[in-house]
Amino acid sequence: MLEDKSIGLVLSGGGVRGMAHIGLIKAMREHQIEAKVVAGTSIGALVGALYANDNTVDEMLTFFKETPLFQYSFFAINKPGFIDTERYVSIFKNFFPDNSFKSLKRPLFVVATDLMKGNEKVFYDGELIKPLLASAALPPVFSPVNIEDVLYADGGIMNNFPKEYVDHLTDYIIGSNVSITVPLQKKDLRNSLQLTARVTSLMIHASNHEKLQECDLFIEPGELDTIGVLDKKGIKNAFDIGYEHGSRALEKLLSKT
């Protein structure tokens, strides 16, 4: 039975599509399933932090609805990136007033990319907010985050599905992948931006695929492909898709036990 297992929850990056993670969490809670430890990248790190903080599903959705994605006053000056990521610190403090991993109710592993050394960095103790911002700082939209004189950016560059950080701590892993790759038509690859997005998506999917298959239970809803990564109008739709897929997967699993 699942209630006898030590459960790890792994949440991928994927922008607004990450609201599907919250849908999965709602389904888990409705089935009285809670993870003991969480690992996440980018939007998965943000959702993971709210979950590790024991926020309700409504509070999680409010966080993303009220966080200004393209605030004019946040435009970066003398920094790489269009938006100054560190301007979000005060907003995050409303949800994480203690600003520490230690204050969370369950262990959390947050992945970011060290742009200077070109490798992956996992944060799990000390200050919380800056690592969260760094993990979600998608270039070139958001500026890198300076932590102890090192510039960090989106964790998905190096590791978009950080399952390995919960492997040794749990005996059952639930994964949620919202970086979706579906077949395209020629008309969908007509310009450089579309081509870049497609190549990036394929690279991330290739690195995720094997780890995703190793999960004991996972959701990867193809319908999320219709939602833009930075489209805030897609919040409710992505959440509903994640809830539907999560509910179906859990009901199927529990019917076998």
Short mmCIF file of C-alpha atoms in Angstrom, two decimals:
data_model
loop_
_atom_site.label_atom_id
_atom_site.label_comp_id
_atom_site.label_asym_id
_atom_site.label_seq_id
_atom_site.Cartn_x
_atom_site.Cartn_y
_atom_site.Cartn_z
CA MET A 1 0.00 0.00 0.00
CA LEU A 2 1.20 3.53 -0.80
CA GLU A 3 0.65 4.78 2.75
CA ASP A 4 3.36 2.36 3.91
CA LYS A 5 5.89 3.74 1.43
CA SER A 6 8.36 6.60 1.75
CA ILE A 7 7.36 8.70 -1.26
CA GLY A 8 9.52 11.09 -3.26
CA LEU A 9 7.96 13.69 -5.56
CA VAL A 10 9.90 14.94 -8.61
CA LEU A 11 8.65 17.98 -10.54
CA SER A 12 10.08 19.10 -13.90
CA GLY A 13 10.50 22.55 -15.36
CA GLY A 14 8.15 23.79 -18.07
CA GLY A 15 6.86 27.28 -17.31
CA VAL A 16 3.12 27.83 -16.90
CA ARG A 17 2.57 24.17 -17.79
CA GLY A 18 3.91 23.47 -14.29
CA MET A 19 0.45 24.28 -12.93
CA ALA A 20 -0.22 20.64 -13.81
CA HIS A 21 2.09 19.78 -10.88
CA ILE A 22 -0.40 21.51 -8.57
CA GLY A 23 -3.22 19.50 -10.14
CA LEU A 24 -1.31 16.30 -9.37
CA ILE A 25 -0.76 17.46 -5.77
CA LYS A 26 -4.50 18.07 -5.40
CA ALA A 27 -5.18 14.53 -6.63
CA MET A 28 -2.56 13.12 -4.24
CA ARG A 29 -4.09 14.90 -1.26
CA GLU A 30 -7.58 13.72 -2.19
CA HIS A 31 -6.21 10.16 -2.05
CA GLN A 32 -4.41 10.85 1.28
CA ILE A 33 -0.99 10.51 -0.37
CA GLU A 34 1.83 12.79 0.81
CA ALA A 35 5.45 12.85 -0.29
CA LYS A 36 8.20 12.78 2.32
CA VAL A 37 10.74 14.59 0.14
CA VAL A 38 10.57 16.77 -3.00
CA ALA A 39 12.95 17.67 -5.83
CA GLY A 40 12.25 20.19 -8.56
CA THR A 41 13.65 22.32 -11.32
CA SER A 42 12.44 25.77 -12.42
CA ILE A 43 8.62 25.91 -12.08
CA GLY A 44 8.89 22.48 -10.45
CA ALA A 45 11.15 23.96 -7.77
CA LEU A 46 8.64 26.74 -7.07
CA VAL A 47 5.69 24.36 -6.83
CA GLY A 48 7.85 21.96 -4.81
CA ALA A 49 8.72 24.71 -2.33
CA LEU A 50 5.05 25.64 -1.84
CA TYR A 51 4.23 21.95 -1.35
CA ALA A 52 7.13 21.49 1.07
CA ASN A 53 5.83 24.57 2.89
CA ASP A 54 2.41 22.86 3.32
CA ASN A 55 0.59 25.54 1.34
CA THR A 56 -2.90 24.66 0.16
CA VAL A 57 -3.66 24.13 -3.51
CA ASP A 58 -5.58 27.43 -3.58
CA GLU A 59 -2.58 29.24 -2.05
CA MET A 60 -0.28 27.70 -4.68
CA LEU A 61 -2.51 28.88 -7.53
CA THR A 62 -2.80 32.34 -5.94
CA PHE A 63 1.00 32.58 -5.80
CA PHE A 64 1.31 32.11 -9.56
CA LYS A 65 -1.72 34.22 -10.46
CA GLU A 66 -0.49 37.17 -8.37
CA THR A 67 3.23 37.06 -9.21
CA PRO A 68 3.71 39.62 -12.00
CA LEU A 69 5.47 37.81 -14.83
CA PHE A 70 6.35 40.84 -16.94
CA GLN A 71 6.29 43.76 -14.50
CA TYR A 72 7.44 46.91 -16.33
CA SER A 73 9.32 48.19 -13.27
CA PHE A 74 11.20 44.86 -13.12
CA PHE A 75 12.89 45.34 -16.48
CA ALA A 76 16.62 44.72 -16.08
CA ILE A 77 19.10 47.59 -16.29
CA ASN A 78 22.78 46.74 -16.73
CA LYS A 79 22.02 43.03 -16.33
CA PRO A 80 21.76 40.20 -18.86
CA GLY A 81 18.09 39.29 -19.41
CA PHE A 82 14.94 41.36 -19.94
CA ILE A 83 13.52 40.96 -16.42
CA ASP A 84 15.50 41.54 -13.21
CA THR A 85 14.84 38.24 -11.42
CA GLU A 86 16.01 39.51 -8.03
CA ARG A 87 13.18 42.07 -7.95
CA TYR A 88 10.88 39.16 -7.09
CA VAL A 89 12.50 38.56 -3.67
CA SER A 90 10.00 40.76 -1.80
CA ILE A 91 7.04 38.98 -3.43
CA PHE A 92 8.43 35.57 -2.48
CA LYS A 93 8.90 36.70 1.13
CA ASN A 94 5.12 36.98 1.48
CA PHE A 95 4.97 33.20 1.04
CA PHE A 96 8.32 32.23 2.57
CA PRO A 97 8.84 34.80 5.37
CA ASP A 98 11.59 32.75 7.07
CA ASN A 99 13.48 32.48 3.76
CA SER A 100 15.15 29.18 4.66
CA PHE A 101 15.04 25.54 3.61
CA LYS A 102 15.02 24.67 7.31
CA SER A 103 11.61 26.33 7.78
CA LEU A 104 9.95 23.96 5.27
CA LYS A 105 7.91 21.00 6.50
CA ARG A 106 9.73 18.46 4.32
CA PRO A 107 13.14 18.27 2.60
CA LEU A 108 13.40 20.06 -0.75
CA PHE A 109 16.10 19.82 -3.44
CA VAL A 110 16.28 22.73 -5.89
CA VAL A 111 18.38 22.50 -9.06
CA ALA A 112 19.97 25.53 -10.75
CA THR A 113 22.70 25.98 -13.36
CA ASP A 114 26.07 27.52 -12.50
CA LEU A 115 26.63 29.65 -15.60
CA MET A 116 30.26 30.33 -14.75
CA LYS A 117 31.49 26.76 -14.28
CA GLY A 118 28.91 25.28 -16.61
CA ASN A 119 27.58 22.67 -14.22
CA GLU A 120 24.58 21.74 -12.12
CA LYS A 121 24.09 22.98 -8.56
CA VAL A 122 21.62 21.55 -6.05
CA PHE A 123 20.45 23.67 -3.12
CA TYR A 124 18.88 22.06 -0.04
CA ASP A 125 19.80 24.19 2.97
CA GLY A 126 20.44 27.81 3.93
CA GLU A 127 18.67 30.66 2.15
CA LEU A 128 15.63 29.56 0.15
CA ILE A 129 14.34 32.39 -2.04
CA LYS A 130 17.40 33.15 -4.18
CA PRO A 131 17.92 29.47 -5.15
CA LEU A 132 14.23 29.28 -6.10
CA LEU A 133 14.56 32.37 -8.27
CA ALA A 134 17.77 31.06 -9.80
CA SER A 135 16.21 27.70 -10.64
CA ALA A 136 13.40 29.45 -12.54
CA ALA A 137 15.49 32.19 -14.21
CA LEU A 138 14.97 31.14 -17.83
CA PRO A 139 17.44 32.88 -20.18
CA PRO A 140 17.20 35.25 -21.93
CA VAL A 141 13.92 36.43 -20.38
CA PHE A 142 15.05 36.49 -16.74
CA SER A 143 18.42 37.70 -15.49
CA PRO A 144 20.74 35.22 -13.71
CA VAL A 145 20.73 35.31 -9.89
CA ASN A 146 23.89 36.14 -7.96
CA ILE A 147 24.47 33.78 -5.02
CA GLU A 148 27.80 34.11 -3.22
CA ASP A 149 29.33 35.79 -6.28
CA VAL A 150 28.24 33.03 -8.67
CA LEU A 151 25.64 33.57 -11.41
CA TYR A 152 22.93 30.93 -11.53
CA ALA A 153 20.13 30.38 -14.06
CA ASP A 154 17.35 27.95 -14.90
CA GLY A 155 18.06 24.44 -13.63
CA GLY A 156 16.45 22.92 -16.72
CA ILE A 157 19.54 23.82 -18.74
CA MET A 158 21.42 21.01 -17.00
CA ASN A 159 18.79 18.83 -15.31
CA ASN A 160 15.09 19.30 -15.93
CA PHE A 161 13.96 16.24 -13.95
CA PRO A 162 16.14 15.87 -10.83
CA LYS A 163 15.02 12.40 -9.75
CA GLU A 164 18.48 11.38 -8.53
CA TYR A 165 18.23 13.63 -5.46
CA VAL A 166 15.35 11.62 -3.99
CA ASP A 167 16.42 8.13 -5.10
CA HIS A 168 18.42 7.32 -1.96
CA LEU A 169 15.87 8.87 0.42
CA THR A 170 12.66 7.14 -0.71
CA ASP A 171 11.38 3.78 -1.86
CA TYR A 172 8.58 5.01 -4.15
CA ILE A 173 8.86 7.89 -6.64
CA ILE A 174 6.04 9.90 -8.20
CA GLY A 175 7.12 12.07 -11.13
CA SER A 176 5.43 14.87 -13.04
CA ASN A 177 6.87 15.98 -16.37
CA VAL A 178 5.42 19.06 -18.07
CA SER A 179 8.17 19.54 -20.68
CA ILE A 180 6.17 17.90 -23.41
CA THR A 181 7.33 16.91 -26.89
CA VAL A 182 4.71 15.99 -29.49
CA PRO A 183 4.95 15.54 -33.27
CA LEU A 184 4.93 18.79 -35.28
CA GLN A 185 3.99 19.77 -38.83
CA LYS A 186 6.35 21.59 -41.21
CA LYS A 187 4.29 24.75 -40.73
CA ASP A 188 5.25 24.72 -37.03
CA LEU A 189 8.95 25.18 -37.90
CA ARG A 190 8.88 28.24 -40.10
CA ASN A 191 11.18 30.60 -38.23
CA SER A 192 14.27 30.65 -36.04
CA LEU A 193 12.33 31.02 -32.78
CA GLN A 194 10.16 27.99 -33.51
CA LEU A 195 13.23 25.98 -34.52
CA THR A 196 15.14 26.97 -31.36
CA ALA A 197 12.17 26.11 -29.15
CA ARG A 198 11.80 22.72 -30.85
CA VAL A 199 15.48 21.80 -30.57
CA THR A 200 15.57 22.85 -26.91
CA SER A 201 12.42 20.82 -26.22
CA LEU A 202 13.89 17.72 -27.87
CA MET A 203 17.16 18.01 -25.94
CA ILE A 204 15.32 18.34 -22.62
CA HIS A 205 12.98 15.46 -23.46
CA ALA A 206 15.89 13.16 -24.36
CA SER A 207 17.59 13.83 -21.01
CA ASN A 208 14.31 13.38 -19.09
CA HIS A 209 12.93 10.30 -20.76
CA GLU A 210 14.98 7.56 -19.14
CA LYS A 211 14.64 8.99 -15.62
CA LEU A 212 10.91 9.43 -16.07
CA GLN A 213 10.50 5.77 -17.03
CA GLU A 214 12.30 4.82 -13.81
CA CYS A 215 9.58 6.44 -11.66
CA ASP A 216 7.10 4.12 -9.95
CA LEU A 217 4.28 6.42 -11.08
CA PHE A 218 4.40 9.42 -13.40
CA ILE A 219 2.22 11.76 -15.42
CA GLU A 220 3.24 13.44 -18.68
CA PRO A 221 0.07 15.01 -20.15
CA GLY A 222 0.40 15.57 -23.89
CA GLU A 223 -2.42 18.16 -23.86
CA LEU A 224 -0.07 20.61 -22.14
CA ASP A 225 1.63 21.18 -25.49
CA THR A 226 -1.13 23.63 -26.43
CA ILE A 227 -0.21 25.92 -23.50
CA GLY A 228 2.58 28.45 -23.97
CA VAL A 229 5.45 28.22 -21.48
CA LEU A 230 4.95 31.87 -20.44
CA ASP A 231 1.19 32.14 -21.04
CA LYS A 232 -0.41 33.10 -17.72
CA LYS A 233 -3.84 32.61 -19.28
CA GLY A 234 -3.06 28.89 -19.32
CA ILE A 235 -2.81 28.54 -15.51
CA LYS A 236 -6.28 27.05 -14.92
CA ASN A 237 -6.17 24.84 -18.01
CA ALA A 238 -2.78 23.35 -17.06
CA PHE A 239 -3.96 22.81 -13.48
CA ASP A 240 -7.10 21.01 -14.67
CA ILE A 241 -5.09 18.80 -17.03
CA GLY A 242 -2.67 17.83 -14.23
CA TYR A 243 -5.54 17.10 -11.86
CA GLU A 244 -7.32 14.91 -14.40
CA HIS A 245 -4.19 12.92 -15.29
CA GLY A 246 -3.10 12.65 -11.64
CA SER A 247 -6.51 11.45 -10.51
CA ARG A 248 -6.70 8.83 -13.27
CA ALA A 249 -3.18 7.54 -12.57
CA LEU A 250 -3.75 7.28 -8.82
CA GLU A 251 -7.16 5.65 -9.17
CA LYS A 252 -5.70 3.07 -11.56
CA LEU A 253 -2.82 2.41 -9.18
CA LEU A 254 -4.95 2.14 -6.05
CA SER A 255 -7.45 -0.15 -7.75
CA LYS A 256 -4.67 -2.72 -8.10
CA THR A 257 -3.70 -2.69 -4.40
#
